[in-house]
Amino acid sequence: MSLRHGLLGLLAEGPASGYDLARRFQEVLGQIWPAQHPKIYAELRRLTDDGLIEVDTEGPRRRKAYRITDAGLDEIRDWLTTGEIDHTMRVQSLLRSLFFWLMDPDDLRRRLDEEARFFAESAARYRAYADAKDRGEFGDNPQVRSMRVTIEAGVRLYQALADWAEWAKTVSPPSTPRDISTNH
């Protein structure tokens, strides 16, 4: 997903300021798709320049709320239905796991304990959010149902990574790491 299309999708729900959009990204996608304030504001300027959004209101201290235009709605719908999807997942924990053999076994166990705890806590946060959606605290409409699908993906991904970290503790190298010389 591009930040561009993420912002268009959020603005399709209704007008919002850059601050509101950053909060929504953090609330729903947090660790899955982070969006930093400077990047959001830069993309909002580009979307405005491209005619995909426009300023809805301007409040105190020049705080702007944006709304999606018809062209922006066409853009997000086109993105949803056509083109290739980038299925790349960049999970640093998995990259590091390729080199576990270089770690001291005690350090590795501590690292895997931390990973398992982090992923389990993340899954629990998403699960709590899913429970709130399931109780109807946010209403029942297409946006809420779509958000629930996304939240469930977060629950399942983080739970799978927590399970992986627990499993990795059972198969990780039990011996002292090899002495690797930097001289070739």
Short mmCIF file of N, CA and C in Angstrom, two decimals:
data_model
loop_
_atom_site.label_atom_id
_atom_site.label_comp_id
_atom_site.label_asym_id
_atom_site.label_seq_id
_atom_site.Cartn_x
_atom_site.Cartn_y
_atom_site.Cartn_z
N MET A 1 0.85 -1.17 0.00
CA MET A 1 0.00 0.00 0.00
C MET A 1 0.89 1.22 0.00
N SER A 2 0.50 2.18 -0.74
CA SER A 2 1.24 3.43 -0.71
C SER A 2 0.57 4.37 0.28
N LEU A 3 1.36 5.26 0.81
CA LEU A 3 0.81 6.26 1.71
C LEU A 3 -0.28 7.05 0.99
N ARG A 4 -0.05 7.33 -0.27
CA ARG A 4 -1.00 8.08 -1.09
C ARG A 4 -2.39 7.43 -1.04
N HIS A 5 -2.44 6.15 -1.30
CA HIS A 5 -3.73 5.46 -1.35
C HIS A 5 -4.30 5.25 0.04
N GLY A 6 -3.45 5.08 1.02
CA GLY A 6 -3.92 4.99 2.39
C GLY A 6 -4.63 6.26 2.83
N LEU A 7 -4.03 7.41 2.49
CA LEU A 7 -4.65 8.69 2.83
C LEU A 7 -5.96 8.89 2.08
N LEU A 8 -5.97 8.53 0.79
CA LEU A 8 -7.22 8.66 0.03
C LEU A 8 -8.31 7.79 0.64
N GLY A 9 -7.96 6.56 1.02
CA GLY A 9 -8.94 5.67 1.63
C GLY A 9 -9.49 6.23 2.94
N LEU A 10 -8.61 6.78 3.77
CA LEU A 10 -9.07 7.36 5.03
C LEU A 10 -9.94 8.60 4.77
N LEU A 11 -9.58 9.40 3.79
CA LEU A 11 -10.37 10.59 3.49
C LEU A 11 -11.70 10.24 2.82
N ALA A 12 -11.80 9.05 2.24
CA ALA A 12 -13.09 8.61 1.69
C ALA A 12 -14.11 8.40 2.81
N GLU A 13 -13.61 8.19 4.04
CA GLU A 13 -14.51 8.05 5.20
C GLU A 13 -15.09 9.40 5.62
N GLY A 14 -14.37 10.47 5.31
CA GLY A 14 -14.83 11.80 5.68
C GLY A 14 -13.64 12.74 5.86
N PRO A 15 -13.91 14.05 5.91
CA PRO A 15 -12.82 15.02 6.05
C PRO A 15 -11.99 14.78 7.30
N ALA A 16 -10.70 15.10 7.19
CA ALA A 16 -9.79 14.92 8.34
C ALA A 16 -8.57 15.81 8.14
N SER A 17 -7.95 16.17 9.24
CA SER A 17 -6.71 16.94 9.21
C SER A 17 -5.53 15.98 9.11
N GLY A 18 -4.36 16.52 8.83
CA GLY A 18 -3.15 15.70 8.82
C GLY A 18 -2.93 15.02 10.15
N TYR A 19 -3.18 15.73 11.23
CA TYR A 19 -3.03 15.15 12.56
C TYR A 19 -4.00 13.99 12.75
N ASP A 20 -5.25 14.18 12.36
CA ASP A 20 -6.26 13.12 12.48
C ASP A 20 -5.87 11.90 11.65
N LEU A 21 -5.33 12.14 10.46
CA LEU A 21 -4.93 11.04 9.59
C LEU A 21 -3.76 10.26 10.21
N ALA A 22 -2.80 10.97 10.80
CA ALA A 22 -1.67 10.30 11.46
C ALA A 22 -2.16 9.45 12.62
N ARG A 23 -3.11 9.98 13.38
CA ARG A 23 -3.68 9.24 14.51
C ARG A 23 -4.39 7.99 14.02
N ARG A 24 -5.14 8.10 12.93
CA ARG A 24 -5.86 6.94 12.37
C ARG A 24 -4.89 5.87 11.88
N PHE A 25 -3.84 6.31 11.21
CA PHE A 25 -2.83 5.34 10.76
C PHE A 25 -2.27 4.59 11.97
N GLN A 26 -1.89 5.34 13.00
CA GLN A 26 -1.30 4.72 14.20
C GLN A 26 -2.30 3.80 14.88
N GLU A 27 -3.52 4.23 14.98
CA GLU A 27 -4.57 3.47 15.67
C GLU A 27 -4.84 2.13 14.99
N VAL A 28 -4.96 2.14 13.69
CA VAL A 28 -5.37 0.95 12.97
C VAL A 28 -4.19 0.15 12.43
N LEU A 29 -3.22 0.85 11.86
CA LEU A 29 -2.15 0.13 11.17
C LEU A 29 -0.82 0.16 11.91
N GLY A 30 -0.69 1.09 12.86
CA GLY A 30 0.49 1.18 13.72
C GLY A 30 1.76 0.54 13.21
N GLN A 31 2.01 -0.67 13.68
CA GLN A 31 3.26 -1.34 13.36
C GLN A 31 3.24 -2.02 12.00
N ILE A 32 2.09 -2.17 11.42
CA ILE A 32 2.02 -2.84 10.11
C ILE A 32 2.37 -1.86 9.00
N TRP A 33 1.85 -0.65 9.07
CA TRP A 33 2.13 0.35 8.05
C TRP A 33 2.25 1.71 8.73
N PRO A 34 3.44 2.04 9.25
CA PRO A 34 3.59 3.32 9.95
C PRO A 34 3.57 4.49 8.98
N ALA A 35 3.05 5.60 9.44
CA ALA A 35 3.03 6.83 8.64
C ALA A 35 3.44 7.98 9.55
N GLN A 36 4.54 8.61 9.21
CA GLN A 36 5.05 9.70 10.02
C GLN A 36 4.45 11.02 9.58
N HIS A 37 4.27 11.93 10.53
CA HIS A 37 3.65 13.22 10.27
C HIS A 37 4.25 13.96 9.07
N PRO A 38 5.59 14.12 9.00
CA PRO A 38 6.14 14.88 7.86
C PRO A 38 5.78 14.25 6.51
N LYS A 39 5.80 12.93 6.45
CA LYS A 39 5.47 12.27 5.18
C LYS A 39 3.99 12.44 4.85
N ILE A 40 3.15 12.41 5.87
CA ILE A 40 1.71 12.60 5.65
C ILE A 40 1.45 13.99 5.09
N TYR A 41 2.04 15.01 5.70
CA TYR A 41 1.80 16.38 5.25
C TYR A 41 2.35 16.61 3.84
N ALA A 42 3.50 16.03 3.55
CA ALA A 42 4.06 16.16 2.20
C ALA A 42 3.13 15.49 1.17
N GLU A 43 2.61 14.33 1.53
CA GLU A 43 1.72 13.62 0.59
C GLU A 43 0.40 14.36 0.45
N LEU A 44 -0.10 14.98 1.51
CA LEU A 44 -1.34 15.76 1.41
C LEU A 44 -1.15 16.92 0.43
N ARG A 45 0.02 17.54 0.46
CA ARG A 45 0.29 18.63 -0.50
C ARG A 45 0.27 18.09 -1.93
N ARG A 46 0.89 16.93 -2.14
CA ARG A 46 0.91 16.34 -3.49
C ARG A 46 -0.50 15.95 -3.94
N LEU A 47 -1.27 15.37 -3.04
CA LEU A 47 -2.64 14.98 -3.38
C LEU A 47 -3.49 16.20 -3.73
N THR A 48 -3.28 17.30 -3.01
CA THR A 48 -3.98 18.55 -3.31
C THR A 48 -3.56 19.08 -4.67
N ASP A 49 -2.24 19.10 -4.90
CA ASP A 49 -1.73 19.57 -6.20
C ASP A 49 -2.27 18.73 -7.36
N ASP A 50 -2.48 17.44 -7.11
CA ASP A 50 -2.98 16.54 -8.17
C ASP A 50 -4.50 16.56 -8.29
N GLY A 51 -5.17 17.34 -7.45
CA GLY A 51 -6.62 17.46 -7.53
C GLY A 51 -7.37 16.25 -6.97
N LEU A 52 -6.69 15.42 -6.18
CA LEU A 52 -7.34 14.23 -5.63
C LEU A 52 -8.00 14.50 -4.27
N ILE A 53 -7.55 15.56 -3.61
CA ILE A 53 -8.18 16.03 -2.38
C ILE A 53 -8.23 17.56 -2.44
N GLU A 54 -9.01 18.14 -1.54
CA GLU A 54 -9.05 19.60 -1.44
C GLU A 54 -9.26 19.97 0.01
N VAL A 55 -8.95 21.22 0.32
CA VAL A 55 -9.14 21.69 1.69
C VAL A 55 -10.64 21.82 1.94
N ASP A 56 -11.09 21.20 3.00
CA ASP A 56 -12.50 21.25 3.39
C ASP A 56 -12.74 22.46 4.29
N THR A 57 -11.91 22.60 5.30
CA THR A 57 -11.99 23.73 6.21
C THR A 57 -10.59 24.10 6.67
N GLU A 58 -10.45 25.35 7.11
CA GLU A 58 -9.19 25.78 7.71
C GLU A 58 -9.53 26.41 9.04
N GLY A 59 -8.95 25.86 10.10
CA GLY A 59 -9.28 26.31 11.45
C GLY A 59 -8.18 27.15 12.05
N PRO A 60 -8.24 27.26 13.38
CA PRO A 60 -7.23 28.04 14.09
C PRO A 60 -5.82 27.49 13.82
N ARG A 61 -4.86 28.38 13.87
CA ARG A 61 -3.46 28.02 13.64
C ARG A 61 -3.25 27.33 12.30
N ARG A 62 -4.08 27.69 11.33
CA ARG A 62 -3.98 27.19 9.95
C ARG A 62 -4.14 25.67 9.85
N ARG A 63 -4.83 25.07 10.80
CA ARG A 63 -5.09 23.64 10.74
C ARG A 63 -6.11 23.38 9.63
N LYS A 64 -5.70 22.55 8.69
CA LYS A 64 -6.55 22.26 7.54
C LYS A 64 -7.15 20.87 7.66
N ALA A 65 -8.42 20.79 7.31
CA ALA A 65 -9.07 19.49 7.16
C ALA A 65 -9.26 19.30 5.66
N TYR A 66 -8.97 18.10 5.20
CA TYR A 66 -9.05 17.79 3.77
C TYR A 66 -10.22 16.86 3.50
N ARG A 67 -10.71 16.92 2.26
CA ARG A 67 -11.74 15.97 1.83
C ARG A 67 -11.33 15.43 0.47
N ILE A 68 -11.79 14.24 0.18
CA ILE A 68 -11.47 13.60 -1.09
C ILE A 68 -12.35 14.19 -2.19
N THR A 69 -11.82 14.29 -3.38
CA THR A 69 -12.59 14.77 -4.54
C THR A 69 -13.10 13.55 -5.31
N ASP A 70 -13.93 13.80 -6.29
CA ASP A 70 -14.40 12.70 -7.14
C ASP A 70 -13.22 12.02 -7.84
N ALA A 71 -12.25 12.81 -8.27
CA ALA A 71 -11.06 12.24 -8.92
C ALA A 71 -10.28 11.37 -7.93
N GLY A 72 -10.22 11.79 -6.67
CA GLY A 72 -9.55 11.00 -5.63
C GLY A 72 -10.27 9.69 -5.37
N LEU A 73 -11.60 9.76 -5.34
CA LEU A 73 -12.40 8.54 -5.16
C LEU A 73 -12.18 7.59 -6.32
N ASP A 74 -12.12 8.11 -7.55
CA ASP A 74 -11.84 7.27 -8.71
C ASP A 74 -10.45 6.64 -8.59
N GLU A 75 -9.48 7.42 -8.12
CA GLU A 75 -8.10 6.93 -7.97
C GLU A 75 -8.03 5.77 -6.97
N ILE A 76 -8.66 5.92 -5.81
CA ILE A 76 -8.59 4.86 -4.80
C ILE A 76 -9.33 3.61 -5.27
N ARG A 77 -10.45 3.80 -5.94
CA ARG A 77 -11.19 2.64 -6.46
C ARG A 77 -10.40 1.92 -7.53
N ASP A 78 -9.73 2.68 -8.39
CA ASP A 78 -8.89 2.08 -9.44
C ASP A 78 -7.74 1.30 -8.80
N TRP A 79 -7.11 1.88 -7.80
CA TRP A 79 -6.00 1.22 -7.10
C TRP A 79 -6.47 -0.09 -6.45
N LEU A 80 -7.67 -0.09 -5.92
CA LEU A 80 -8.20 -1.30 -5.26
C LEU A 80 -8.50 -2.43 -6.24
N THR A 81 -8.83 -2.09 -7.48
CA THR A 81 -9.28 -3.12 -8.41
C THR A 81 -8.30 -3.49 -9.51
N THR A 82 -7.26 -2.68 -9.74
CA THR A 82 -6.35 -2.97 -10.85
C THR A 82 -4.90 -2.93 -10.38
N GLY A 83 -4.04 -3.35 -11.25
CA GLY A 83 -2.61 -3.24 -10.98
C GLY A 83 -2.09 -4.35 -10.10
N GLU A 84 -0.78 -4.41 -10.04
CA GLU A 84 -0.12 -5.42 -9.23
C GLU A 84 -0.13 -5.02 -7.76
N ILE A 85 -0.11 -6.03 -6.93
CA ILE A 85 -0.05 -5.82 -5.48
C ILE A 85 1.34 -6.20 -5.01
N ASP A 86 1.94 -5.34 -4.23
CA ASP A 86 3.25 -5.63 -3.65
C ASP A 86 3.03 -6.50 -2.42
N HIS A 87 3.40 -7.76 -2.50
CA HIS A 87 3.22 -8.69 -1.38
C HIS A 87 4.47 -8.79 -0.50
N THR A 88 5.40 -7.88 -0.70
CA THR A 88 6.62 -7.89 0.08
C THR A 88 6.32 -7.60 1.55
N MET A 89 6.88 -8.41 2.41
CA MET A 89 6.79 -8.16 3.85
C MET A 89 8.21 -7.99 4.36
N ARG A 90 8.45 -6.88 5.00
CA ARG A 90 9.77 -6.62 5.55
C ARG A 90 9.67 -6.75 7.07
N VAL A 91 10.06 -7.90 7.57
CA VAL A 91 10.00 -8.16 9.01
C VAL A 91 11.43 -8.36 9.48
N GLN A 92 11.97 -7.35 10.15
CA GLN A 92 13.37 -7.39 10.55
C GLN A 92 13.67 -8.60 11.42
N SER A 93 12.72 -9.02 12.22
CA SER A 93 12.94 -10.20 13.07
C SER A 93 13.26 -11.43 12.23
N LEU A 94 12.64 -11.55 11.08
CA LEU A 94 12.90 -12.69 10.22
C LEU A 94 14.27 -12.57 9.54
N LEU A 95 14.65 -11.38 9.15
CA LEU A 95 15.98 -11.18 8.59
C LEU A 95 17.04 -11.55 9.63
N ARG A 96 16.84 -11.09 10.86
CA ARG A 96 17.80 -11.41 11.92
C ARG A 96 17.88 -12.92 12.16
N SER A 97 16.76 -13.60 12.03
CA SER A 97 16.75 -15.04 12.32
C SER A 97 17.69 -15.81 11.40
N LEU A 98 17.93 -15.29 10.23
CA LEU A 98 18.84 -15.94 9.30
C LEU A 98 20.26 -16.02 9.87
N PHE A 99 20.56 -15.12 10.81
CA PHE A 99 21.91 -15.04 11.37
C PHE A 99 21.96 -15.40 12.85
N PHE A 100 20.96 -16.09 13.34
CA PHE A 100 20.95 -16.52 14.74
C PHE A 100 22.20 -17.34 15.08
N TRP A 101 22.72 -18.03 14.11
CA TRP A 101 23.86 -18.89 14.36
C TRP A 101 25.09 -18.11 14.82
N LEU A 102 25.07 -16.79 14.63
CA LEU A 102 26.19 -15.96 15.06
C LEU A 102 26.05 -15.48 16.50
N MET A 103 24.94 -15.77 17.13
CA MET A 103 24.66 -15.24 18.47
C MET A 103 25.06 -16.22 19.57
N ASP A 104 25.41 -15.66 20.70
CA ASP A 104 25.60 -16.45 21.91
C ASP A 104 24.25 -17.06 22.27
N PRO A 105 24.19 -18.32 22.64
CA PRO A 105 22.90 -18.96 22.95
C PRO A 105 22.07 -18.24 24.02
N ASP A 106 22.71 -17.70 25.05
CA ASP A 106 21.95 -16.97 26.08
C ASP A 106 21.36 -15.68 25.51
N ASP A 107 22.14 -14.97 24.71
CA ASP A 107 21.64 -13.76 24.07
C ASP A 107 20.49 -14.10 23.12
N LEU A 108 20.64 -15.19 22.40
CA LEU A 108 19.59 -15.61 21.47
C LEU A 108 18.29 -15.93 22.21
N ARG A 109 18.39 -16.64 23.31
CA ARG A 109 17.19 -16.98 24.09
C ARG A 109 16.52 -15.70 24.59
N ARG A 110 17.30 -14.76 25.10
CA ARG A 110 16.74 -13.48 25.56
C ARG A 110 16.05 -12.75 24.41
N ARG A 111 16.70 -12.74 23.25
CA ARG A 111 16.13 -12.05 22.08
C ARG A 111 14.81 -12.70 21.68
N LEU A 112 14.79 -14.02 21.64
CA LEU A 112 13.57 -14.72 21.26
C LEU A 112 12.46 -14.54 22.29
N ASP A 113 12.83 -14.49 23.56
CA ASP A 113 11.83 -14.20 24.61
C ASP A 113 11.22 -12.81 24.38
N GLU A 114 12.08 -11.82 24.08
CA GLU A 114 11.60 -10.46 23.81
C GLU A 114 10.70 -10.44 22.59
N GLU A 115 11.11 -11.14 21.53
CA GLU A 115 10.31 -11.18 20.31
C GLU A 115 8.95 -11.82 20.58
N ALA A 116 8.95 -12.95 21.26
CA ALA A 116 7.68 -13.65 21.55
C ALA A 116 6.76 -12.75 22.37
N ARG A 117 7.32 -12.07 23.36
CA ARG A 117 6.52 -11.18 24.21
C ARG A 117 5.97 -10.01 23.38
N PHE A 118 6.81 -9.37 22.58
CA PHE A 118 6.36 -8.24 21.77
C PHE A 118 5.23 -8.66 20.83
N PHE A 119 5.43 -9.76 20.10
CA PHE A 119 4.42 -10.19 19.13
C PHE A 119 3.13 -10.60 19.83
N ALA A 120 3.23 -11.28 20.97
CA ALA A 120 2.02 -11.69 21.70
C ALA A 120 1.26 -10.46 22.21
N GLU A 121 1.99 -9.47 22.73
CA GLU A 121 1.34 -8.24 23.21
C GLU A 121 0.69 -7.49 22.05
N SER A 122 1.34 -7.47 20.91
CA SER A 122 0.76 -6.81 19.73
C SER A 122 -0.51 -7.51 19.29
N ALA A 123 -0.49 -8.83 19.27
CA ALA A 123 -1.68 -9.60 18.90
C ALA A 123 -2.80 -9.32 19.89
N ALA A 124 -2.47 -9.22 21.17
CA ALA A 124 -3.48 -8.94 22.19
C ALA A 124 -4.11 -7.56 22.01
N ARG A 125 -3.29 -6.56 21.65
CA ARG A 125 -3.83 -5.22 21.40
C ARG A 125 -4.82 -5.24 20.24
N TYR A 126 -4.43 -5.91 19.16
CA TYR A 126 -5.34 -6.01 18.02
C TYR A 126 -6.59 -6.81 18.39
N ARG A 127 -6.43 -7.85 19.20
CA ARG A 127 -7.57 -8.66 19.61
C ARG A 127 -8.56 -7.82 20.43
N ALA A 128 -8.04 -6.96 21.31
CA ALA A 128 -8.91 -6.09 22.11
C ALA A 128 -9.66 -5.11 21.21
N TYR A 129 -8.98 -4.60 20.21
CA TYR A 129 -9.62 -3.70 19.27
C TYR A 129 -10.70 -4.45 18.48
N ALA A 130 -10.39 -5.68 18.09
CA ALA A 130 -11.37 -6.51 17.36
C ALA A 130 -12.59 -6.78 18.23
N ASP A 131 -12.36 -7.04 19.51
CA ASP A 131 -13.49 -7.29 20.42
C ASP A 131 -14.41 -6.07 20.50
N ALA A 132 -13.81 -4.87 20.53
CA ALA A 132 -14.62 -3.65 20.56
C ALA A 132 -15.45 -3.52 19.28
N LYS A 133 -14.84 -3.85 18.16
CA LYS A 133 -15.58 -3.80 16.89
C LYS A 133 -16.71 -4.82 16.90
N ASP A 134 -16.42 -6.03 17.40
CA ASP A 134 -17.42 -7.09 17.42
C ASP A 134 -18.59 -6.76 18.35
N ARG A 135 -18.33 -5.98 19.40
CA ARG A 135 -19.40 -5.57 20.31
C ARG A 135 -20.23 -4.43 19.72
N GLY A 136 -19.81 -3.92 18.57
CA GLY A 136 -20.57 -2.87 17.90
C GLY A 136 -20.33 -1.49 18.46
N GLU A 137 -19.24 -1.30 19.19
CA GLU A 137 -18.96 -0.01 19.80
C GLU A 137 -18.70 1.08 18.76
N PHE A 138 -18.41 0.68 17.54
CA PHE A 138 -18.10 1.65 16.49
C PHE A 138 -19.17 1.65 15.42
N GLY A 139 -20.30 1.04 15.69
CA GLY A 139 -21.37 0.97 14.70
C GLY A 139 -21.17 -0.21 13.77
N ASP A 140 -22.06 -0.32 12.83
CA ASP A 140 -21.97 -1.39 11.84
C ASP A 140 -22.21 -0.79 10.47
N ASN A 141 -21.14 -0.60 9.74
CA ASN A 141 -21.23 -0.05 8.40
C ASN A 141 -20.09 -0.63 7.58
N PRO A 142 -20.06 -0.38 6.29
CA PRO A 142 -18.99 -0.98 5.45
C PRO A 142 -17.57 -0.61 5.91
N GLN A 143 -17.36 0.62 6.37
CA GLN A 143 -16.04 1.01 6.83
C GLN A 143 -15.62 0.20 8.05
N VAL A 144 -16.54 0.03 8.99
CA VAL A 144 -16.23 -0.71 10.21
C VAL A 144 -15.97 -2.18 9.88
N ARG A 145 -16.75 -2.76 8.99
CA ARG A 145 -16.53 -4.16 8.62
C ARG A 145 -15.18 -4.32 7.91
N SER A 146 -14.82 -3.37 7.05
CA SER A 146 -13.51 -3.44 6.39
C SER A 146 -12.38 -3.30 7.41
N MET A 147 -12.56 -2.39 8.37
CA MET A 147 -11.56 -2.22 9.40
C MET A 147 -11.42 -3.50 10.22
N ARG A 148 -12.53 -4.17 10.48
CA ARG A 148 -12.49 -5.41 11.25
C ARG A 148 -11.68 -6.48 10.53
N VAL A 149 -11.79 -6.53 9.20
CA VAL A 149 -11.00 -7.48 8.41
C VAL A 149 -9.50 -7.17 8.57
N THR A 150 -9.16 -5.89 8.52
CA THR A 150 -7.77 -5.48 8.69
C THR A 150 -7.26 -5.81 10.07
N ILE A 151 -8.06 -5.55 11.08
CA ILE A 151 -7.67 -5.84 12.46
C ILE A 151 -7.44 -7.34 12.64
N GLU A 152 -8.29 -8.14 12.05
CA GLU A 152 -8.12 -9.59 12.16
C GLU A 152 -6.79 -10.03 11.54
N ALA A 153 -6.41 -9.40 10.43
CA ALA A 153 -5.10 -9.71 9.84
C ALA A 153 -3.99 -9.40 10.82
N GLY A 154 -4.10 -8.26 11.52
CA GLY A 154 -3.10 -7.91 12.53
C GLY A 154 -3.04 -8.94 13.64
N VAL A 155 -4.20 -9.37 14.13
CA VAL A 155 -4.25 -10.39 15.18
C VAL A 155 -3.53 -11.64 14.71
N ARG A 156 -3.90 -12.11 13.53
CA ARG A 156 -3.34 -13.38 13.03
C ARG A 156 -1.85 -13.29 12.70
N LEU A 157 -1.42 -12.18 12.10
CA LEU A 157 0.00 -12.03 11.78
C LEU A 157 0.85 -11.99 13.05
N TYR A 158 0.45 -11.18 14.00
CA TYR A 158 1.24 -11.07 15.22
C TYR A 158 1.19 -12.35 16.05
N GLN A 159 0.07 -13.03 16.07
CA GLN A 159 0.01 -14.29 16.79
C GLN A 159 0.91 -15.33 16.12
N ALA A 160 0.90 -15.35 14.79
CA ALA A 160 1.78 -16.29 14.07
C ALA A 160 3.24 -15.98 14.36
N LEU A 161 3.62 -14.70 14.43
CA LEU A 161 5.00 -14.35 14.74
C LEU A 161 5.35 -14.69 16.19
N ALA A 162 4.41 -14.53 17.10
CA ALA A 162 4.64 -14.94 18.50
C ALA A 162 4.86 -16.44 18.57
N ASP A 163 4.04 -17.20 17.88
CA ASP A 163 4.20 -18.66 17.84
C ASP A 163 5.53 -19.05 17.21
N TRP A 164 5.91 -18.33 16.15
CA TRP A 164 7.20 -18.59 15.51
C TRP A 164 8.35 -18.38 16.49
N ALA A 165 8.33 -17.28 17.24
CA ALA A 165 9.42 -16.98 18.18
C ALA A 165 9.51 -18.06 19.26
N GLU A 166 8.36 -18.53 19.73
CA GLU A 166 8.36 -19.62 20.72
C GLU A 166 8.95 -20.88 20.11
N TRP A 167 8.56 -21.19 18.89
CA TRP A 167 9.06 -22.37 18.20
C TRP A 167 10.57 -22.24 17.97
N ALA A 168 11.02 -21.06 17.55
CA ALA A 168 12.44 -20.85 17.25
C ALA A 168 13.31 -21.15 18.46
N LYS A 169 12.80 -20.92 19.66
CA LYS A 169 13.58 -21.23 20.86
C LYS A 169 13.88 -22.73 20.96
N THR A 170 13.03 -23.55 20.38
CA THR A 170 13.23 -25.00 20.48
C THR A 170 14.18 -25.54 19.42
N VAL A 171 14.46 -24.78 18.38
CA VAL A 171 15.32 -25.28 17.30
C VAL A 171 16.58 -24.44 17.10
N SER A 172 16.73 -23.37 17.85
CA SER A 172 17.88 -22.49 17.65
C SER A 172 19.16 -23.19 18.07
N PRO A 173 20.27 -22.77 17.49
CA PRO A 173 21.55 -23.42 17.80
C PRO A 173 21.85 -23.42 19.29
N PRO A 174 22.05 -24.59 19.89
CA PRO A 174 22.31 -24.66 21.33
C PRO A 174 23.77 -24.46 21.69
N SER A 175 24.65 -24.44 20.72
CA SER A 175 26.07 -24.35 21.03
C SER A 175 26.57 -22.92 20.93
N THR A 176 27.81 -22.75 21.29
CA THR A 176 28.45 -21.45 21.20
C THR A 176 28.64 -21.08 19.73
N PRO A 177 28.44 -19.82 19.38
CA PRO A 177 28.60 -19.43 17.97
C PRO A 177 30.03 -19.68 17.50
N ARG A 178 30.14 -19.94 16.22
CA ARG A 178 31.46 -20.16 15.63
C ARG A 178 32.27 -18.88 15.69
N ASP A 179 33.56 -19.05 15.83
CA ASP A 179 34.47 -17.91 15.78
C ASP A 179 34.62 -17.53 14.31
N ILE A 180 34.16 -16.36 13.97
CA ILE A 180 34.20 -15.90 12.58
C ILE A 180 35.33 -14.89 12.46
N SER A 181 36.24 -15.18 11.60
CA SER A 181 37.35 -14.29 11.36
C SER A 181 36.96 -13.28 10.29
N THR A 182 37.39 -12.06 10.46
CA THR A 182 37.12 -11.05 9.44
C THR A 182 38.17 -11.08 8.36
N ASN A 183 39.20 -11.88 8.53
CA ASN A 183 40.24 -12.02 7.50
C ASN A 183 39.81 -13.12 6.53
N HIS A 184 39.88 -12.84 5.27
CA HIS A 184 39.47 -13.81 4.26
C HIS A 184 40.66 -14.45 3.64
#
